[in-house]
PDB file of C-alpha atoms in Angstrom:
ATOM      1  CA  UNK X   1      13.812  -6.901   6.563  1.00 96.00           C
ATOM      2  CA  UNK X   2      12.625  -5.607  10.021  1.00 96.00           C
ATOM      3  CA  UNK X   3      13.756  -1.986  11.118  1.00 96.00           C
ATOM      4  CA  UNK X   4      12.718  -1.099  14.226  1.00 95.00           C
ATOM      5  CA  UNK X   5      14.451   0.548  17.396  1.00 92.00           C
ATOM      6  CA  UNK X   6      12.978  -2.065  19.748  1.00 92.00           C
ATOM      7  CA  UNK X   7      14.953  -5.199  20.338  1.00 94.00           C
ATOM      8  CA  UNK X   8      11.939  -7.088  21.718  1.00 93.00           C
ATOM      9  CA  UNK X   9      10.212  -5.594  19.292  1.00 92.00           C
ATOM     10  CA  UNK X  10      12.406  -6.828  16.348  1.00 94.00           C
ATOM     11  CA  UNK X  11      12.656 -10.551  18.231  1.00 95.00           C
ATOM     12  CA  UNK X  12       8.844 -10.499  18.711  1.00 94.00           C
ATOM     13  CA  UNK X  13       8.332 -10.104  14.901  1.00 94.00           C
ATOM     14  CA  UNK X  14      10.966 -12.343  14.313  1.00 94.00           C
ATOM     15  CA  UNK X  15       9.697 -15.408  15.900  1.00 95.00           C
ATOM     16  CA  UNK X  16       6.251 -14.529  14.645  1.00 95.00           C
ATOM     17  CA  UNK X  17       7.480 -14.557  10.923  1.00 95.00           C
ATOM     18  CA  UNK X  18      10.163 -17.866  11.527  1.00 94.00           C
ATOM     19  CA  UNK X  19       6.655 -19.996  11.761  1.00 95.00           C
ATOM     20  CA  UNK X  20       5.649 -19.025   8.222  1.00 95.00           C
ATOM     21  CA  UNK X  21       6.934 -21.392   5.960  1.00 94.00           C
ATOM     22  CA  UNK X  22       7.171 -18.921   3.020  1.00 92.00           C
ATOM     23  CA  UNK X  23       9.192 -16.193   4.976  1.00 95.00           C
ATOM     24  CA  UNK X  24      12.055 -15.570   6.315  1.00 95.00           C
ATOM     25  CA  UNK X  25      14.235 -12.519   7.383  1.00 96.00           C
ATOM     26  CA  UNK X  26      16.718 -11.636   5.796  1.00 96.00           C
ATOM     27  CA  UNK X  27      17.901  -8.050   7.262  1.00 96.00           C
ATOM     28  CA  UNK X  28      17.399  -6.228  10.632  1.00 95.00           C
ATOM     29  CA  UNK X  29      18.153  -2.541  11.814  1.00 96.00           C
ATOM     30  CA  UNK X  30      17.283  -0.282  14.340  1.00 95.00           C
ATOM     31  CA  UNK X  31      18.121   2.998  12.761  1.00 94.00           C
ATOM     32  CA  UNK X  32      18.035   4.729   9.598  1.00 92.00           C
ATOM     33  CA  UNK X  33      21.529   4.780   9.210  1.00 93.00           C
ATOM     34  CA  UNK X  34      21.572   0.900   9.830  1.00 95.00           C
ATOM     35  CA  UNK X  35      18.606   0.160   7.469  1.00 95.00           C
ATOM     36  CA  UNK X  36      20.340   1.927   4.438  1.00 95.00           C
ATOM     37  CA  UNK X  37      23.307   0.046   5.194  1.00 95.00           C
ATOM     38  CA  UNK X  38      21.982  -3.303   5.138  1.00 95.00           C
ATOM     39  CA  UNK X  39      19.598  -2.005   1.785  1.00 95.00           C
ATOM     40  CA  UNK X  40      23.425  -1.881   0.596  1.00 94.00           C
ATOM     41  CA  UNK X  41      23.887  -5.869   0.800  1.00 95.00           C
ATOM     42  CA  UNK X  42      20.424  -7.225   0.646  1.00 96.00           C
ATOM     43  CA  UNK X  43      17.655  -7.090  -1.184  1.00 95.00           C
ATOM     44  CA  UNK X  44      14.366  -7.610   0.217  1.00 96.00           C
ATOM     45  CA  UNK X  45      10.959  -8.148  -0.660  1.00 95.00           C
ATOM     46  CA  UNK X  46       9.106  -6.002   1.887  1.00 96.00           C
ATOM     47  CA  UNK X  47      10.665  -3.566   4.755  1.00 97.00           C
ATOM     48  CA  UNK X  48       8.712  -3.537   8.158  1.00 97.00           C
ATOM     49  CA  UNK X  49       9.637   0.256   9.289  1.00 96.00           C
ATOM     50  CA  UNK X  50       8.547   1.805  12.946  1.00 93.00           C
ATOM     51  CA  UNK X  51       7.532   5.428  12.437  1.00 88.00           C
ATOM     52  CA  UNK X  52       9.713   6.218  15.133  1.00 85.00           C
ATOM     53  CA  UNK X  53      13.711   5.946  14.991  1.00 88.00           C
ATOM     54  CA  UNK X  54      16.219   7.418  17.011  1.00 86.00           C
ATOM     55  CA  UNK X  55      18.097   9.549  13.311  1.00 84.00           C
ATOM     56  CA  UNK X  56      14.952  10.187  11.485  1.00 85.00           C
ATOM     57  CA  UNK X  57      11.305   9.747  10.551  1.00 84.00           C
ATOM     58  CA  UNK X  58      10.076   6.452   9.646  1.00 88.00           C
ATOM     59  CA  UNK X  59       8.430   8.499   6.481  1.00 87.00           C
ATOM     60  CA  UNK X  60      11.547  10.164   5.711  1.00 88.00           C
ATOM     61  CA  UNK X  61      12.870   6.151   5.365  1.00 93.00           C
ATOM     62  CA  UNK X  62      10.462   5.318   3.153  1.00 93.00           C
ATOM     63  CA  UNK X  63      11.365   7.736   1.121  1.00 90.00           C
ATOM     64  CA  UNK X  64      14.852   6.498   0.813  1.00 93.00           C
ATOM     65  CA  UNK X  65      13.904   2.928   0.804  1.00 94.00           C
ATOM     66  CA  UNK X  66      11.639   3.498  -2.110  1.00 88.00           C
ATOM     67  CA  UNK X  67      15.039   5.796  -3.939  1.00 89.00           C
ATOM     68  CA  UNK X  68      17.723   2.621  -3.449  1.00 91.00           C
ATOM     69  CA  UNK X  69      15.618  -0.253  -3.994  1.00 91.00           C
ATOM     70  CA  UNK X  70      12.222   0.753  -5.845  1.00 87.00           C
ATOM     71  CA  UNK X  71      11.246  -3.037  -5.774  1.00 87.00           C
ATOM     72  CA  UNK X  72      11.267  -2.624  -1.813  1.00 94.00           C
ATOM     73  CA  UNK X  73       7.705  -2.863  -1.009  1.00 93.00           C
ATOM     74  CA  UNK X  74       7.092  -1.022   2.580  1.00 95.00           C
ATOM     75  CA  UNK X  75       4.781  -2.094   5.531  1.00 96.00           C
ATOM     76  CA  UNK X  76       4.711   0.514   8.775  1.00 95.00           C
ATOM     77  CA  UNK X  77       4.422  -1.736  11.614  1.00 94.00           C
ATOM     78  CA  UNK X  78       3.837   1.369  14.680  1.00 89.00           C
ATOM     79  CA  UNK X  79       2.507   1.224  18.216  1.00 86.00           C
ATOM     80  CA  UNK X  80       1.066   5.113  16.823  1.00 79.00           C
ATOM     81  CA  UNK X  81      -2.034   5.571  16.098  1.00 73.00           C
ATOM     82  CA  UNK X  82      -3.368   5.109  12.311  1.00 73.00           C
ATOM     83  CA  UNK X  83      -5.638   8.310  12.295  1.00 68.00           C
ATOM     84  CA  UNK X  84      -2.866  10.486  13.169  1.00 68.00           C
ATOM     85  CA  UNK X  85       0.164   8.827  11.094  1.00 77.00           C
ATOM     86  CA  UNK X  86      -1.232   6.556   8.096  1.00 80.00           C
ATOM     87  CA  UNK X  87      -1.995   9.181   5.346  1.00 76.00           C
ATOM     88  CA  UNK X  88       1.542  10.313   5.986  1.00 79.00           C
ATOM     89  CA  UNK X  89       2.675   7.085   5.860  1.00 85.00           C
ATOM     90  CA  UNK X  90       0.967   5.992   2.586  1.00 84.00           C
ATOM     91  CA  UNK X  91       1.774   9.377   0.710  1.00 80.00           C
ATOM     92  CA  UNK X  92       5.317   8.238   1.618  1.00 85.00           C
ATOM     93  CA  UNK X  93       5.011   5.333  -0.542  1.00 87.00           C
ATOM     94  CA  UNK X  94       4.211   2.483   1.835  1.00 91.00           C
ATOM     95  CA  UNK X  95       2.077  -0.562   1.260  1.00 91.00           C
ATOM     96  CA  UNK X  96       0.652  -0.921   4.215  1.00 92.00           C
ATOM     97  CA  UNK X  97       0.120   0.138   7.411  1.00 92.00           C
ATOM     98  CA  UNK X  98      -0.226  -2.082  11.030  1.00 91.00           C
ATOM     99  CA  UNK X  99      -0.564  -0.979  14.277  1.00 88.00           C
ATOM    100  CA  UNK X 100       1.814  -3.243  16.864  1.00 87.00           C
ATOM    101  CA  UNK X 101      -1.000  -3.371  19.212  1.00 85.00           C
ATOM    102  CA  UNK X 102      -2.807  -5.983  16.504  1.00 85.00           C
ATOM    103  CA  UNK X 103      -2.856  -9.803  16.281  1.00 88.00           C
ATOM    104  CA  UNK X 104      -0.524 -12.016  15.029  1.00 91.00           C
ATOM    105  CA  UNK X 105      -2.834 -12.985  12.329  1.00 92.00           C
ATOM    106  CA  UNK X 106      -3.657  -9.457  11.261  1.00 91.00           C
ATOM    107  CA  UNK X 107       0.288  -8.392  11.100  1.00 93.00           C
ATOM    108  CA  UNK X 108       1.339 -11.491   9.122  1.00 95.00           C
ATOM    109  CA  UNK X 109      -1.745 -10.850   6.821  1.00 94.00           C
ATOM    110  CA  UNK X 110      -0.833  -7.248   6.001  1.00 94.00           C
ATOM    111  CA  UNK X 111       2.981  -8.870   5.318  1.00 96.00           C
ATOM    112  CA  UNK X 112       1.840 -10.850   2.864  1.00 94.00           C
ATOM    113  CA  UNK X 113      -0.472  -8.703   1.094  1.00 91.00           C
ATOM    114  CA  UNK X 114       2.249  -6.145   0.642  1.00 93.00           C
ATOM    115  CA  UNK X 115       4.515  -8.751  -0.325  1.00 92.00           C
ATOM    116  CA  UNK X 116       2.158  -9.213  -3.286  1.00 88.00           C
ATOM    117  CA  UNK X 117       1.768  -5.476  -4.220  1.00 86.00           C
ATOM    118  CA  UNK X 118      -1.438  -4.936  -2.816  1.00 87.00           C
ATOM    119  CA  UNK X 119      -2.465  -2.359  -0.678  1.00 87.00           C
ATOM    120  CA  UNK X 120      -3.203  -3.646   3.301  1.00 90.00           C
ATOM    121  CA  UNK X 121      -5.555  -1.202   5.370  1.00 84.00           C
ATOM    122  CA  UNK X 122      -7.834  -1.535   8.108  1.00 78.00           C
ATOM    123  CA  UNK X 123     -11.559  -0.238   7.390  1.00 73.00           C
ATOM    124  CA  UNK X 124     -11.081   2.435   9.601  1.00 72.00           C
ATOM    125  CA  UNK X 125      -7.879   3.612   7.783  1.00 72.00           C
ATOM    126  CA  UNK X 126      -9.477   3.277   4.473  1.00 71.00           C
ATOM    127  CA  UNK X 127     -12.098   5.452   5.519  1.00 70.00           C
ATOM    128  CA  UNK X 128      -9.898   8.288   7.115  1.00 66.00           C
ATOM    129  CA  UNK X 129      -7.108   7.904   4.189  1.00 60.00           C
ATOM    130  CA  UNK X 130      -9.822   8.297   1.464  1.00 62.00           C
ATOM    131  CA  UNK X 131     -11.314  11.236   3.336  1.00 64.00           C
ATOM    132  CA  UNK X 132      -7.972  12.846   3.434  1.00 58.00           C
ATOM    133  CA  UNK X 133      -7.103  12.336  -0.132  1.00 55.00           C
ATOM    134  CA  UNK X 134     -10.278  13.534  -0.855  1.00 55.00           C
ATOM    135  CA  UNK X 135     -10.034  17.113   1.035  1.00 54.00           C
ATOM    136  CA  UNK X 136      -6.550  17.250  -0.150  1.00 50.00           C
ATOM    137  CA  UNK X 137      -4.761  18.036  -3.184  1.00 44.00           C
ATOM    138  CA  UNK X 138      -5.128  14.147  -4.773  1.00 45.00           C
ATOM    139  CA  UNK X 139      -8.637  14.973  -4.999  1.00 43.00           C
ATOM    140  CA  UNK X 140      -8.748  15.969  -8.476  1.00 48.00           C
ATOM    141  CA  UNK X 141      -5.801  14.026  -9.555  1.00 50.00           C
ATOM    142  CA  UNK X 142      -6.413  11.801 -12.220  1.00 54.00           C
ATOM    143  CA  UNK X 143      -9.807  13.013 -12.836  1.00 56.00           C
ATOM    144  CA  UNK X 144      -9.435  14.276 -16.204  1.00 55.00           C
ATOM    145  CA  UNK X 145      -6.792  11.218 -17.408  1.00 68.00           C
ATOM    146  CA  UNK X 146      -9.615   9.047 -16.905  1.00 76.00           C
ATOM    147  CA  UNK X 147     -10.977   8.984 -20.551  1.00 71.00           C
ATOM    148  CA  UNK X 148      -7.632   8.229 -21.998  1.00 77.00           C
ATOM    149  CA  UNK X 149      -7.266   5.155 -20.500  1.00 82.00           C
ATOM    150  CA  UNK X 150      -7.874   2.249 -22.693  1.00 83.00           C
ATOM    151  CA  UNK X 151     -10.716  -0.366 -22.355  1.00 77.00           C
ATOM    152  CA  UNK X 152      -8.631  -2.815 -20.435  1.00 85.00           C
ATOM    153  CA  UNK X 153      -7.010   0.140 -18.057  1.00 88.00           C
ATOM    154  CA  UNK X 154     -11.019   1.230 -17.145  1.00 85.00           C
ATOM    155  CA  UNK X 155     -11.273  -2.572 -16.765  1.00 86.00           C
ATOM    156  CA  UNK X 156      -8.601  -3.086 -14.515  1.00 91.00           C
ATOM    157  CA  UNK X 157      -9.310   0.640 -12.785  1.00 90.00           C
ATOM    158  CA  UNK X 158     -12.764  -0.881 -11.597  1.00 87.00           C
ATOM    159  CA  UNK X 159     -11.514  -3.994 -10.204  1.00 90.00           C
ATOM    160  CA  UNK X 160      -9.193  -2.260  -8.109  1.00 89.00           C
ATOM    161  CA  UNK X 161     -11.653  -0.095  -6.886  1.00 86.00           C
ATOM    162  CA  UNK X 162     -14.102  -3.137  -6.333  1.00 87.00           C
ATOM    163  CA  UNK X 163     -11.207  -3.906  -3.747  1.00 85.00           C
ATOM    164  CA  UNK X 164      -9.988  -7.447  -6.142  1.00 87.00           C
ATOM    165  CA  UNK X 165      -5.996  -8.099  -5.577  1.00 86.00           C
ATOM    166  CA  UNK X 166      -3.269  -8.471  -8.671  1.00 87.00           C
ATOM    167  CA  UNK X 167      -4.068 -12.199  -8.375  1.00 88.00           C
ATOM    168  CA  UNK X 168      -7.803 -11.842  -8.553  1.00 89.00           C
ATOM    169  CA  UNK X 169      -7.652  -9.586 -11.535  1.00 91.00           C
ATOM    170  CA  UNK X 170      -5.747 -11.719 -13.263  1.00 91.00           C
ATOM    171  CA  UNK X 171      -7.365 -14.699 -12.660  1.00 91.00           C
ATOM    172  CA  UNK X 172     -10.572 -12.662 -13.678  1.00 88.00           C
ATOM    173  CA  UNK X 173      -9.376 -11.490 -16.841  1.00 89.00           C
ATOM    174  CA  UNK X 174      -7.458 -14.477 -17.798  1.00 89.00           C
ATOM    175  CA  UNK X 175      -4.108 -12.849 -17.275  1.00 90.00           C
ATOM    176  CA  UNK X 176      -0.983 -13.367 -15.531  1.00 92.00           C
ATOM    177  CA  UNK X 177      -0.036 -11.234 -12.425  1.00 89.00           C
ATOM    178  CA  UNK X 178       3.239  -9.810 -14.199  1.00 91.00           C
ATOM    179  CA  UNK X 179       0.776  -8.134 -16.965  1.00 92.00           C
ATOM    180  CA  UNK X 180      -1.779  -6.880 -13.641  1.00 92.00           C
ATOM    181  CA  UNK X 181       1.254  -5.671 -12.297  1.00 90.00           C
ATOM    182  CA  UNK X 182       2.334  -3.642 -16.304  1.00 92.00           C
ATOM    183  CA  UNK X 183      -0.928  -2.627 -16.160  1.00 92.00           C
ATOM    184  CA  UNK X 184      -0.926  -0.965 -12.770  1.00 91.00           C
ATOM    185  CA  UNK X 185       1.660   0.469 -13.416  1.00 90.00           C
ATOM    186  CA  UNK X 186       0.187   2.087 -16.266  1.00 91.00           C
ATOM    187  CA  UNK X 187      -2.305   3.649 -14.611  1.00 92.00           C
ATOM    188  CA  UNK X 188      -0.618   5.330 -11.841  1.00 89.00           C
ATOM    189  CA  UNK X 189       1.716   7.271 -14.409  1.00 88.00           C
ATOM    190  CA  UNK X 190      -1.855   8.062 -16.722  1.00 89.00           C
ATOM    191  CA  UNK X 191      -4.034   9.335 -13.329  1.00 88.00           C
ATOM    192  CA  UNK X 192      -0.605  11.090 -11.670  1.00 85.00           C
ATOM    193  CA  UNK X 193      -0.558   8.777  -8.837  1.00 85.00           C
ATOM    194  CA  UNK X 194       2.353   8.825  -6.804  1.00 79.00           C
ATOM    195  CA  UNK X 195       1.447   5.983  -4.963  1.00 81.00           C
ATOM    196  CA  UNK X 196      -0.247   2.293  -5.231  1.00 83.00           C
ATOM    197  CA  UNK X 197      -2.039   3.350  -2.382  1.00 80.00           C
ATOM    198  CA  UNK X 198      -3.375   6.571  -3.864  1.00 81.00           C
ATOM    199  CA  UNK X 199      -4.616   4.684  -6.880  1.00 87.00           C
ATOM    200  CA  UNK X 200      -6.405   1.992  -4.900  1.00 86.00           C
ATOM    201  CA  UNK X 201      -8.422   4.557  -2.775  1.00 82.00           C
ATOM    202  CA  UNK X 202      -8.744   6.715  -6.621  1.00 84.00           C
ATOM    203  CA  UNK X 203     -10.055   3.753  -8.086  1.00 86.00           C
ATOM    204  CA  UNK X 204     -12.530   2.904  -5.033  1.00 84.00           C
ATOM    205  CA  UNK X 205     -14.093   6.717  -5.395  1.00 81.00           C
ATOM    206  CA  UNK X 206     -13.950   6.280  -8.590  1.00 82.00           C
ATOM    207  CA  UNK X 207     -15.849   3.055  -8.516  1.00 81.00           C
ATOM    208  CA  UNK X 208     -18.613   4.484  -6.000  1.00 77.00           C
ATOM    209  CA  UNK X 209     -19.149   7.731  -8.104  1.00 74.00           C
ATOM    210  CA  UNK X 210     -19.866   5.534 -11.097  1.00 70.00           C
ATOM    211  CA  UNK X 211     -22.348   3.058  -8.762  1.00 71.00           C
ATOM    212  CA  UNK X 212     -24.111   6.667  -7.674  1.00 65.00           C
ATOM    213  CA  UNK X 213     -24.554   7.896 -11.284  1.00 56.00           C
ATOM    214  CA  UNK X 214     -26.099   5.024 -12.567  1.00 52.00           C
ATOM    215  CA  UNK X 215     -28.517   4.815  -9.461  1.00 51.00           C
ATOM    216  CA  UNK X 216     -31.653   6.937 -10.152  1.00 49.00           C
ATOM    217  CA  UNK X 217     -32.386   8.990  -7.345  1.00 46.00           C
ATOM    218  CA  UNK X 218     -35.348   8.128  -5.344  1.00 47.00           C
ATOM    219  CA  UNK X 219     -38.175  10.574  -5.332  1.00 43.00           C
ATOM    220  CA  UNK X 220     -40.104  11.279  -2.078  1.00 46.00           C
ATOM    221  CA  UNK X 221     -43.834  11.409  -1.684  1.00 44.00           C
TER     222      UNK X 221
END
């Protein structure tokens, strides 16, 4: 489902996702008030939302996306600027973030990553969304939960953060996706995560401050 205030926009996107042979839309609105309405008699996989609507933020949205259909997985496809809107964006509960500027490649990429539950950032984004989180309150989150987690949840918890999708974690441990996806789940109510995307860029520090403890220091001359 595409909402987006743009026809040309909306028809661009369109066409581009029509090629794919696994896609299809399903839905399309240009406002809020529209979106919710068509949320009402379909049920998609993934929501394309533009930050900017004429009723109200494209944040706000994915806030009520997430409240009517919790299986709604959201990608914010914006001609703004990442560094100024994406932590927003993500803390609102969306997958993914793509700027309309990008290539077709790169836009039907992050589609279907977030269509599989996986997180879809540029490097740049993971860099200034990690920093965020880091300087903000979710930078002690889930710090102390960590030693309750089982041995499979530290498992899993370090293959996320080694940057491995559901389907590569499974296929790792031997494991179907559904049971990833349990799993996940898991972990973001243990480490307080309000997001996937907060536990991805969790698991990543995570990940690196284990790498740095178990690298001795080197001592200068």
């Amino acid at each position: 489902m595409m909402i987006d205030d743009h026809t040309l926009v909306r028809a661009g996107l369109k066409a581009l996702i029509a090629r794919q042979p696994d896609m299809e839309v399903i839905a399309e609105a240009a406002s809020a008030d529209d979106a919710i309405e068509a949320l009402r008699q379909h049920t998609p996989d993934v929501c394309t939302v533009d930050l900017s609507l004429p009723d109200i933020s494209g944040t706000a949205l994915i806030k009520q996306i997430h409240a009517r259909q919790p299986d709604c997985r959201v990608l914010v496809v914006s001609m703004h600027d990442e560094a100024t809107h994406g932590t927003r964006a993500f803390r609102a509960g969306a997958l993914g973030y793509v700027c309309k500027h990008e290539g077709s490649a790169q836009v039907i990429e992050a589609i279907r990553k977030v269509a599989a539950g996986e997180v879809y950032m540029t490097p740049q984004m993971q860099k200034l969304t990690l920093n965020a989180l880091l300087s903000g309150q979710n930078s002690d989150a889930g710090e102390s939960e960590v030693g309750v987690l089982t041995d499979r949840e530290h498992e899993i918890l370090r293959l996320i953060g080694m940057g491995l999708s559901g389907a590569e974690i499974a296929a790792r441990l031997h494991r179907s996706v559904k049971t990833i996806d349990v799993h996940r789940q898991n972990l973001k109510q243990k480490l307080r995560m309000t997001s996937t995307a907060n536990l991805t860029i969790f698991a990543a520090r995570w990940v690196q401050r284990q790498l740095e403890e178990t690298v001795p220091a080197h001592s200068g001359n």
